[in-house]
């Protein structure tokens, strides 16, 4: 069971890095204009810097810090962050017919899709 959890956390980190790249590029192109995009950028950093290391390493090596309610709380906060982030970005995106020639818009669409899978 532990191998499955570590594999899923690894996939979570890979998706977070993909979203970090996409949203970082969009933030660079738009000079940080969109709060929604900035929040999705924060979500990816939160996931692979705080949430996944805590959720994977604390039960294995730091049992004193792996309280069951703390693990549930970190998991729930991460879930809410991702849900709010991808919904917020999806709400401000124009229809796909408008995004045909805008690479920033296409990048946000891709980040939104990956955020939904996260």
JSON list of C-alpha atoms in Angstrom, two decimals:
[
{"chain": "A", "resi": 1, "resn": "UNK", "atom": "CA", "xyz": [0.00, 0.00, 0.00]},
{"chain": "A", "resi": 2, "resn": "UNK", "atom": "CA", "xyz": [2.86, 2.38, 0.82]},
{"chain": "A", "resi": 3, "resn": "UNK", "atom": "CA", "xyz": [4.32, 1.92, -2.69]},
{"chain": "A", "resi": 4, "resn": "UNK", "atom": "CA", "xyz": [1.04, 3.01, -4.25]},
{"chain": "A", "resi": 5, "resn": "UNK", "atom": "CA", "xyz": [0.89, 6.11, -2.07]},
{"chain": "A", "resi": 6, "resn": "UNK", "atom": "CA", "xyz": [4.47, 7.06, -2.90]},
{"chain": "A", "resi": 7, "resn": "UNK", "atom": "CA", "xyz": [3.72, 6.55, -6.60]},
{"chain": "A", "resi": 8, "resn": "UNK", "atom": "CA", "xyz": [0.65, 8.77, -6.40]},
{"chain": "A", "resi": 9, "resn": "UNK", "atom": "CA", "xyz": [2.62, 11.43, -4.54]},
{"chain": "A", "resi": 10, "resn": "UNK", "atom": "CA", "xyz": [5.27, 11.23, -7.25]},
{"chain": "A", "resi": 11, "resn": "UNK", "atom": "CA", "xyz": [2.61, 11.81, -9.90]},
{"chain": "A", "resi": 12, "resn": "UNK", "atom": "CA", "xyz": [1.33, 14.71, -7.83]},
{"chain": "A", "resi": 13, "resn": "UNK", "atom": "CA", "xyz": [4.80, 16.28, -7.79]},
{"chain": "A", "resi": 14, "resn": "UNK", "atom": "CA", "xyz": [5.20, 15.80, -11.56]},
{"chain": "A", "resi": 15, "resn": "UNK", "atom": "CA", "xyz": [1.84, 17.50, -12.21]},
{"chain": "A", "resi": 16, "resn": "UNK", "atom": "CA", "xyz": [2.75, 20.31, -9.82]},
{"chain": "A", "resi": 17, "resn": "UNK", "atom": "CA", "xyz": [6.04, 20.89, -11.66]},
{"chain": "A", "resi": 18, "resn": "UNK", "atom": "CA", "xyz": [4.23, 20.96, -15.02]},
{"chain": "A", "resi": 19, "resn": "UNK", "atom": "CA", "xyz": [1.75, 23.48, -13.65]},
{"chain": "A", "resi": 20, "resn": "UNK", "atom": "CA", "xyz": [4.58, 25.48, -12.10]},
{"chain": "A", "resi": 21, "resn": "UNK", "atom": "CA", "xyz": [6.23, 25.74, -15.51]},
{"chain": "A", "resi": 22, "resn": "UNK", "atom": "CA", "xyz": [3.04, 26.72, -17.30]},
{"chain": "A", "resi": 23, "resn": "UNK", "atom": "CA", "xyz": [1.85, 29.26, -14.75]},
{"chain": "A", "resi": 24, "resn": "UNK", "atom": "CA", "xyz": [5.34, 30.64, -14.22]},
{"chain": "A", "resi": 25, "resn": "UNK", "atom": "CA", "xyz": [5.60, 31.28, -17.95]},
{"chain": "A", "resi": 26, "resn": "UNK", "atom": "CA", "xyz": [2.16, 32.94, -18.01]},
{"chain": "A", "resi": 27, "resn": "UNK", "atom": "CA", "xyz": [3.00, 35.10, -14.98]},
{"chain": "A", "resi": 28, "resn": "UNK", "atom": "CA", "xyz": [6.23, 36.14, -16.70]},
{"chain": "A", "resi": 29, "resn": "UNK", "atom": "CA", "xyz": [4.41, 37.00, -19.94]},
{"chain": "A", "resi": 30, "resn": "UNK", "atom": "CA", "xyz": [1.63, 38.93, -18.18]},
{"chain": "A", "resi": 31, "resn": "UNK", "atom": "CA", "xyz": [3.93, 40.44, -15.52]},
{"chain": "A", "resi": 32, "resn": "UNK", "atom": "CA", "xyz": [1.89, 38.89, -12.71]},
{"chain": "A", "resi": 33, "resn": "UNK", "atom": "CA", "xyz": [-1.31, 40.62, -13.73]},
{"chain": "A", "resi": 34, "resn": "UNK", "atom": "CA", "xyz": [-3.76, 37.85, -12.87]},
{"chain": "A", "resi": 35, "resn": "UNK", "atom": "CA", "xyz": [-4.37, 36.95, -9.24]},
{"chain": "A", "resi": 36, "resn": "UNK", "atom": "CA", "xyz": [-5.95, 33.68, -10.34]},
{"chain": "A", "resi": 37, "resn": "UNK", "atom": "CA", "xyz": [-2.80, 32.63, -12.18]},
{"chain": "A", "resi": 38, "resn": "UNK", "atom": "CA", "xyz": [-0.64, 33.68, -9.25]},
{"chain": "A", "resi": 39, "resn": "UNK", "atom": "CA", "xyz": [-2.76, 31.50, -6.96]},
{"chain": "A", "resi": 40, "resn": "UNK", "atom": "CA", "xyz": [-2.35, 28.50, -9.24]},
{"chain": "A", "resi": 41, "resn": "UNK", "atom": "CA", "xyz": [1.40, 29.16, -9.17]},
{"chain": "A", "resi": 42, "resn": "UNK", "atom": "CA", "xyz": [1.25, 29.18, -5.36]},
{"chain": "A", "resi": 43, "resn": "UNK", "atom": "CA", "xyz": [-0.68, 25.88, -5.42]},
{"chain": "A", "resi": 44, "resn": "UNK", "atom": "CA", "xyz": [2.06, 24.12, -7.32]},
{"chain": "A", "resi": 45, "resn": "UNK", "atom": "CA", "xyz": [4.78, 25.47, -5.01]},
{"chain": "A", "resi": 46, "resn": "UNK", "atom": "CA", "xyz": [2.74, 24.52, -1.93]},
{"chain": "A", "resi": 47, "resn": "UNK", "atom": "CA", "xyz": [2.28, 20.99, -3.26]},
{"chain": "A", "resi": 48, "resn": "UNK", "atom": "CA", "xyz": [5.86, 20.03, -3.99]},
{"chain": "A", "resi": 49, "resn": "UNK", "atom": "CA", "xyz": [7.59, 22.08, -1.28]},
{"chain": "A", "resi": 50, "resn": "UNK", "atom": "CA", "xyz": [5.27, 21.59, 1.71]},
{"chain": "A", "resi": 51, "resn": "UNK", "atom": "CA", "xyz": [2.41, 19.14, 1.21]},
{"chain": "A", "resi": 52, "resn": "UNK", "atom": "CA", "xyz": [4.00, 16.16, -0.53]},
{"chain": "A", "resi": 53, "resn": "UNK", "atom": "CA", "xyz": [7.22, 16.12, 1.54]},
{"chain": "A", "resi": 54, "resn": "UNK", "atom": "CA", "xyz": [5.18, 16.31, 4.75]},
{"chain": "A", "resi": 55, "resn": "UNK", "atom": "CA", "xyz": [2.63, 13.69, 3.65]},
{"chain": "A", "resi": 56, "resn": "UNK", "atom": "CA", "xyz": [5.32, 11.25, 2.47]},
{"chain": "A", "resi": 57, "resn": "UNK", "atom": "CA", "xyz": [8.22, 11.77, 4.86]},
{"chain": "A", "resi": 58, "resn": "UNK", "atom": "CA", "xyz": [6.53, 12.38, 8.19]},
{"chain": "A", "resi": 59, "resn": "UNK", "atom": "CA", "xyz": [4.80, 8.97, 8.41]},
{"chain": "A", "resi": 60, "resn": "UNK", "atom": "CA", "xyz": [8.01, 7.22, 7.35]},
{"chain": "A", "resi": 61, "resn": "UNK", "atom": "CA", "xyz": [10.69, 9.04, 9.32]},
{"chain": "A", "resi": 62, "resn": "UNK", "atom": "CA", "xyz": [9.10, 11.55, 11.70]},
{"chain": "A", "resi": 63, "resn": "UNK", "atom": "CA", "xyz": [6.21, 9.71, 13.31]},
{"chain": "A", "resi": 64, "resn": "UNK", "atom": "CA", "xyz": [6.07, 12.28, 16.09]},
{"chain": "A", "resi": 65, "resn": "UNK", "atom": "CA", "xyz": [4.95, 14.90, 13.55]},
{"chain": "A", "resi": 66, "resn": "UNK", "atom": "CA", "xyz": [2.63, 12.59, 11.63]},
{"chain": "A", "resi": 67, "resn": "UNK", "atom": "CA", "xyz": [-0.52, 13.09, 13.67]},
{"chain": "A", "resi": 68, "resn": "UNK", "atom": "CA", "xyz": [-3.50, 11.68, 11.81]},
{"chain": "A", "resi": 69, "resn": "UNK", "atom": "CA", "xyz": [-5.46, 14.94, 12.04]},
{"chain": "A", "resi": 70, "resn": "UNK", "atom": "CA", "xyz": [-2.47, 16.95, 10.80]},
{"chain": "A", "resi": 71, "resn": "UNK", "atom": "CA", "xyz": [-2.13, 14.64, 7.80]},
{"chain": "A", "resi": 72, "resn": "UNK", "atom": "CA", "xyz": [-5.83, 14.98, 7.05]},
{"chain": "A", "resi": 73, "resn": "UNK", "atom": "CA", "xyz": [-5.65, 18.76, 7.46]},
{"chain": "A", "resi": 74, "resn": "UNK", "atom": "CA", "xyz": [-2.71, 19.13, 5.06]},
{"chain": "A", "resi": 75, "resn": "UNK", "atom": "CA", "xyz": [-4.44, 16.86, 2.55]},
{"chain": "A", "resi": 76, "resn": "UNK", "atom": "CA", "xyz": [-7.71, 18.82, 2.85]},
{"chain": "A", "resi": 77, "resn": "UNK", "atom": "CA", "xyz": [-6.03, 22.23, 2.55]},
{"chain": "A", "resi": 78, "resn": "UNK", "atom": "CA", "xyz": [-4.12, 21.06, -0.52]},
{"chain": "A", "resi": 79, "resn": "UNK", "atom": "CA", "xyz": [-7.31, 19.72, -2.08]},
{"chain": "A", "resi": 80, "resn": "UNK", "atom": "CA", "xyz": [-9.13, 23.00, -1.44]},
{"chain": "A", "resi": 81, "resn": "UNK", "atom": "CA", "xyz": [-6.23, 25.05, -2.81]},
{"chain": "A", "resi": 82, "resn": "UNK", "atom": "CA", "xyz": [-6.17, 23.08, -6.06]},
{"chain": "A", "resi": 83, "resn": "UNK", "atom": "CA", "xyz": [-9.94, 23.08, -6.44]},
{"chain": "A", "resi": 84, "resn": "UNK", "atom": "CA", "xyz": [-10.17, 26.83, -5.85]},
{"chain": "A", "resi": 85, "resn": "UNK", "atom": "CA", "xyz": [-7.17, 27.53, -8.07]},
{"chain": "A", "resi": 86, "resn": "UNK", "atom": "CA", "xyz": [-8.25, 25.67, -11.16]},
{"chain": "A", "resi": 87, "resn": "UNK", "atom": "CA", "xyz": [-11.86, 26.88, -10.85]},
{"chain": "A", "resi": 88, "resn": "UNK", "atom": "CA", "xyz": [-10.68, 30.49, -10.48]},
{"chain": "A", "resi": 89, "resn": "UNK", "atom": "CA", "xyz": [-8.49, 30.27, -13.58]},
{"chain": "A", "resi": 90, "resn": "UNK", "atom": "CA", "xyz": [-11.19, 28.47, -15.56]},
{"chain": "A", "resi": 91, "resn": "UNK", "atom": "CA", "xyz": [-13.70, 31.18, -14.64]},
{"chain": "A", "resi": 92, "resn": "UNK", "atom": "CA", "xyz": [-11.60, 33.97, -16.17]},
{"chain": "A", "resi": 93, "resn": "UNK", "atom": "CA", "xyz": [-10.54, 32.11, -19.32]},
{"chain": "A", "resi": 94, "resn": "UNK", "atom": "CA", "xyz": [-12.26, 33.19, -22.53]},
{"chain": "A", "resi": 95, "resn": "UNK", "atom": "CA", "xyz": [-13.87, 30.56, -24.78]},
{"chain": "A", "resi": 96, "resn": "UNK", "atom": "CA", "xyz": [-11.47, 28.35, -26.71]},
{"chain": "A", "resi": 97, "resn": "UNK", "atom": "CA", "xyz": [-12.48, 29.99, -30.00]},
{"chain": "A", "resi": 98, "resn": "UNK", "atom": "CA", "xyz": [-10.98, 33.26, -28.73]},
{"chain": "A", "resi": 99, "resn": "UNK", "atom": "CA", "xyz": [-7.74, 31.54, -27.60]},
{"chain": "A", "resi": 100, "resn": "UNK", "atom": "CA", "xyz": [-6.73, 30.28, -31.05]},
{"chain": "A", "resi": 101, "resn": "UNK", "atom": "CA", "xyz": [-3.88, 32.74, -31.53]},
{"chain": "A", "resi": 102, "resn": "UNK", "atom": "CA", "xyz": [-2.89, 33.55, -27.94]},
{"chain": "A", "resi": 103, "resn": "UNK", "atom": "CA", "xyz": [-0.11, 31.42, -26.48]},
{"chain": "A", "resi": 104, "resn": "UNK", "atom": "CA", "xyz": [-0.76, 32.85, -23.00]},
{"chain": "A", "resi": 105, "resn": "UNK", "atom": "CA", "xyz": [-4.39, 31.78, -23.19]},
{"chain": "A", "resi": 106, "resn": "UNK", "atom": "CA", "xyz": [-3.40, 28.30, -24.39]},
{"chain": "A", "resi": 107, "resn": "UNK", "atom": "CA", "xyz": [-0.90, 28.03, -21.54]},
{"chain": "A", "resi": 108, "resn": "UNK", "atom": "CA", "xyz": [-3.62, 28.92, -19.05]},
{"chain": "A", "resi": 109, "resn": "UNK", "atom": "CA", "xyz": [-5.94, 26.35, -20.60]},
{"chain": "A", "resi": 110, "resn": "UNK", "atom": "CA", "xyz": [-3.27, 23.67, -20.20]},
{"chain": "A", "resi": 111, "resn": "UNK", "atom": "CA", "xyz": [-2.55, 24.74, -16.61]},
{"chain": "A", "resi": 112, "resn": "UNK", "atom": "CA", "xyz": [-6.27, 24.59, -15.83]},
{"chain": "A", "resi": 113, "resn": "UNK", "atom": "CA", "xyz": [-6.58, 21.05, -17.20]},
{"chain": "A", "resi": 114, "resn": "UNK", "atom": "CA", "xyz": [-3.52, 19.84, -15.28]},
{"chain": "A", "resi": 115, "resn": "UNK", "atom": "CA", "xyz": [-4.82, 21.63, -12.17]},
{"chain": "A", "resi": 116, "resn": "UNK", "atom": "CA", "xyz": [-8.10, 19.76, -12.46]},
{"chain": "A", "resi": 117, "resn": "UNK", "atom": "CA", "xyz": [-6.20, 16.46, -12.53]},
{"chain": "A", "resi": 118, "resn": "UNK", "atom": "CA", "xyz": [-4.05, 17.51, -9.59]}
]
